[in-house]
Amino acid sequence: MEDNVIVDTSFTAVINAPIEAVDIPAWCFSLPDAEYQGCSPAHVAAGATTARDGRRMSINVEVIGGTPMVQHYVEQVASPHQLILRSESDLFTTAGRTTMVVVWELSVKPLDGGRCEFTNRVHTYPTEAFMAYLDRQGIPFDVFRAQRTPYSAAHNAGETPLFAASLERFALRQAAAA
């Protein structure tokens, strides 16, 4: 199913901290609920736990385009400057509950000695359950994709600079404590 992309958005923002101070997984898996909520009006709640296989997991609840979503982001790749998370996310719609795959990629690259560029990429794919959900409603996949893209892009564009600011505060606190 991952060859049928629903949405693929990527936005960047500057972090005013040296790249050596940035640790994306440490930030993500310790992000306080209130801090997550402050990164978007669509963010409801966040917490961290582990998947059945022991990998770290970030649980995020948000509402995108009027659809409540619960994301179970399990770490796929984790290094200080890159975090890739994958979730089979639950969507709660007026037509019922379904799922879609969401891949969330966070990374930084240096700009100069005291700044780096943060990239927030989110791409989504249908599950078999999602395709059946669309079929039951008679909604062509391309129509859904066209309707979903502006909501997802606007959400990612809005949260990216706020995530960058949160990550910057975290990096500067960690550097001051070292």
Coordinates of C-alpha atoms in Angstrom, one line a residue:
M1 CA 0.0 0.0 0.0
E2 CA 2.9 2.4 0.5
D3 CA 3.1 3.0 -3.2
N4 CA -0.2 4.9 -2.9
V5 CA 0.8 8.1 -1.2
I6 CA -2.0 10.0 0.3
V7 CA 0.0 13.1 1.4
D8 CA 3.7 13.8 1.4
T9 CA 4.6 17.2 2.9
S10 CA 7.9 18.6 4.1
F11 CA 8.7 22.0 5.7
T12 CA 11.8 23.5 7.3
A13 CA 12.6 26.0 10.0
V14 CA 15.8 27.3 11.6
I15 CA 16.9 26.2 15.0
N16 CA 19.2 28.7 16.7
A17 CA 21.4 26.2 18.4
P18 CA 24.5 24.3 17.3
I19 CA 23.9 21.0 15.8
E20 CA 26.0 19.3 18.5
A21 CA 23.3 20.3 21.0
V22 CA 20.4 18.8 19.1
D23 CA 19.1 15.4 20.0
I24 CA 15.8 14.8 18.2
P25 CA 14.9 11.5 19.8
A26 CA 15.7 12.8 23.3
W27 CA 13.4 15.7 22.7
C28 CA 10.6 13.7 21.1
F29 CA 10.4 11.0 23.7
S30 CA 10.5 13.5 26.6
L31 CA 8.2 16.1 25.0
P32 CA 5.7 17.2 27.7
D33 CA 2.0 17.1 26.8
A34 CA 1.6 20.9 27.2
E35 CA 4.6 21.5 25.0
Y36 CA 3.2 19.3 22.3
Q37 CA -0.2 21.0 22.6
G38 CA 1.6 24.4 22.2
C39 CA 3.0 23.4 18.8
S40 CA -0.4 23.3 17.1
P41 CA -4.0 24.2 17.9
A42 CA -4.8 20.8 16.4
H43 CA -2.7 18.9 19.0
V44 CA -4.7 17.3 21.8
A45 CA -2.3 15.1 23.7
A46 CA 1.1 13.4 23.5
G47 CA 3.0 10.8 25.6
A48 CA 5.7 8.3 25.3
T49 CA 5.7 4.5 25.9
T50 CA 7.2 1.4 24.2
A51 CA 6.0 -0.9 21.5
R52 CA 5.5 -4.6 22.1
D53 CA 9.0 -5.2 20.8
G54 CA 10.6 -2.7 23.2
R55 CA 11.2 0.2 20.7
R56 CA 10.3 3.6 21.9
M57 CA 6.9 5.0 20.9
S58 CA 5.3 8.4 20.8
I59 CA 1.6 8.5 21.2
N60 CA 0.1 11.6 19.6
V61 CA -3.6 12.7 19.4
E62 CA -4.5 15.4 17.0
V63 CA -7.4 16.6 14.9
I64 CA -6.6 17.3 11.2
G65 CA -9.3 18.5 8.8
G66 CA -11.9 17.8 11.5
T67 CA -10.8 14.1 11.9
P68 CA -9.5 13.0 15.3
M69 CA -6.4 10.8 14.9
V70 CA -4.4 8.7 17.4
Q71 CA -0.9 8.0 16.2
H72 CA 1.2 5.2 17.6
Y73 CA 4.6 6.4 16.3
V74 CA 7.2 3.6 16.7
E75 CA 10.9 4.5 16.1
Q76 CA 12.4 3.1 12.9
V77 CA 15.6 5.1 12.8
A78 CA 16.9 7.1 15.7
S79 CA 20.1 9.2 15.9
P80 CA 20.7 12.6 17.4
H81 CA 20.0 14.4 14.1
Q82 CA 17.4 12.1 12.6
L83 CA 14.3 10.4 13.8
I84 CA 12.0 8.3 11.6
L85 CA 8.7 7.1 13.2
R86 CA 6.0 5.0 11.7
S87 CA 2.4 4.7 12.9
E88 CA -0.6 2.7 11.9
S89 CA -2.8 5.6 13.0
D90 CA -6.5 5.4 14.0
L91 CA -8.9 7.9 12.4
F92 CA -12.3 8.5 13.9
T93 CA -14.7 9.8 11.3
T94 CA -18.4 10.3 11.2
A95 CA -18.5 7.3 8.8
G96 CA -16.6 5.1 11.3
R97 CA -13.2 4.2 12.5
T98 CA -10.3 3.3 10.1
T99 CA -6.5 3.4 9.9
M100 CA -3.8 4.8 7.7
V101 CA 0.0 4.6 7.8
V102 CA 1.8 7.8 8.8
V103 CA 5.5 8.2 8.6
W104 CA 7.0 11.1 10.5
E105 CA 10.6 12.1 9.7
L106 CA 12.4 14.7 11.7
S107 CA 16.0 15.8 10.9
V108 CA 18.5 18.6 11.2
K109 CA 21.5 19.7 9.2
P110 CA 24.0 22.3 10.1
L111 CA 23.8 25.8 8.6
D112 CA 26.7 27.4 10.5
G113 CA 28.3 27.1 13.9
G114 CA 25.3 28.2 15.9
R115 CA 22.3 27.3 13.7
C116 CA 20.8 24.3 11.9
E117 CA 17.9 23.6 9.6
F118 CA 15.1 21.5 11.0
T119 CA 13.0 19.4 8.5
N120 CA 9.6 18.1 9.4
R121 CA 8.3 15.6 6.8
V122 CA 5.1 13.7 7.1
H123 CA 3.9 11.2 4.5
T124 CA 0.8 9.0 4.7
Y125 CA -0.4 5.8 3.0
P126 CA -3.6 3.9 3.0
T127 CA -4.0 0.6 4.8
E128 CA -6.2 -2.1 3.3
A129 CA -8.8 -1.1 6.0
F130 CA -8.6 2.5 4.7
M131 CA -9.2 1.5 1.1
A132 CA -12.2 -0.6 2.2
Y133 CA -13.5 2.4 4.2
L134 CA -13.3 4.6 1.0
D135 CA -14.9 1.8 -1.1
R136 CA -17.8 1.5 1.3
Q137 CA -18.5 5.2 0.9
G138 CA -17.9 5.3 -2.8
I139 CA -15.1 7.8 -2.5
P140 CA -12.3 7.4 -5.1
F141 CA -8.8 7.4 -3.7
D142 CA -7.7 10.4 -5.8
V143 CA -10.7 12.5 -4.6
F144 CA -9.8 11.7 -1.0
R145 CA -6.2 12.5 -1.6
A146 CA -7.0 15.9 -3.2
Q147 CA -9.3 16.8 -0.3
R148 CA -6.8 15.7 2.4
T149 CA -3.7 17.3 1.0
P150 CA -4.4 20.9 1.9
Y151 CA -5.4 20.1 5.5
S152 CA -2.3 18.0 6.1
A153 CA 0.0 20.5 4.4
A154 CA -1.4 23.4 6.4
H155 CA -1.0 21.4 9.6
N156 CA 2.6 20.5 8.9
A157 CA 3.4 24.1 7.8
G158 CA 2.0 25.4 11.0
E159 CA 3.6 23.0 13.4
T160 CA 7.1 23.0 11.8
P161 CA 8.3 26.3 13.2
L162 CA 6.8 25.6 16.6
F163 CA 8.4 22.2 16.7
A164 CA 11.7 23.8 15.8
A165 CA 11.3 26.4 18.6
S166 CA 10.6 23.7 21.1
L167 CA 13.5 21.6 19.9
E168 CA 15.7 24.7 20.1
R169 CA 14.6 25.4 23.7
F170 CA 15.3 21.7 24.6
A171 CA 18.8 21.8 22.9
L172 CA 19.8 25.0 24.7
R173 CA 18.6 23.6 28.1
Q174 CA 20.6 20.4 27.5
A175 CA 23.7 22.4 26.5
A176 CA 23.4 24.6 29.5
A177 CA 23.1 21.6 31.8
A178 CA 26.1 19.9 30.4

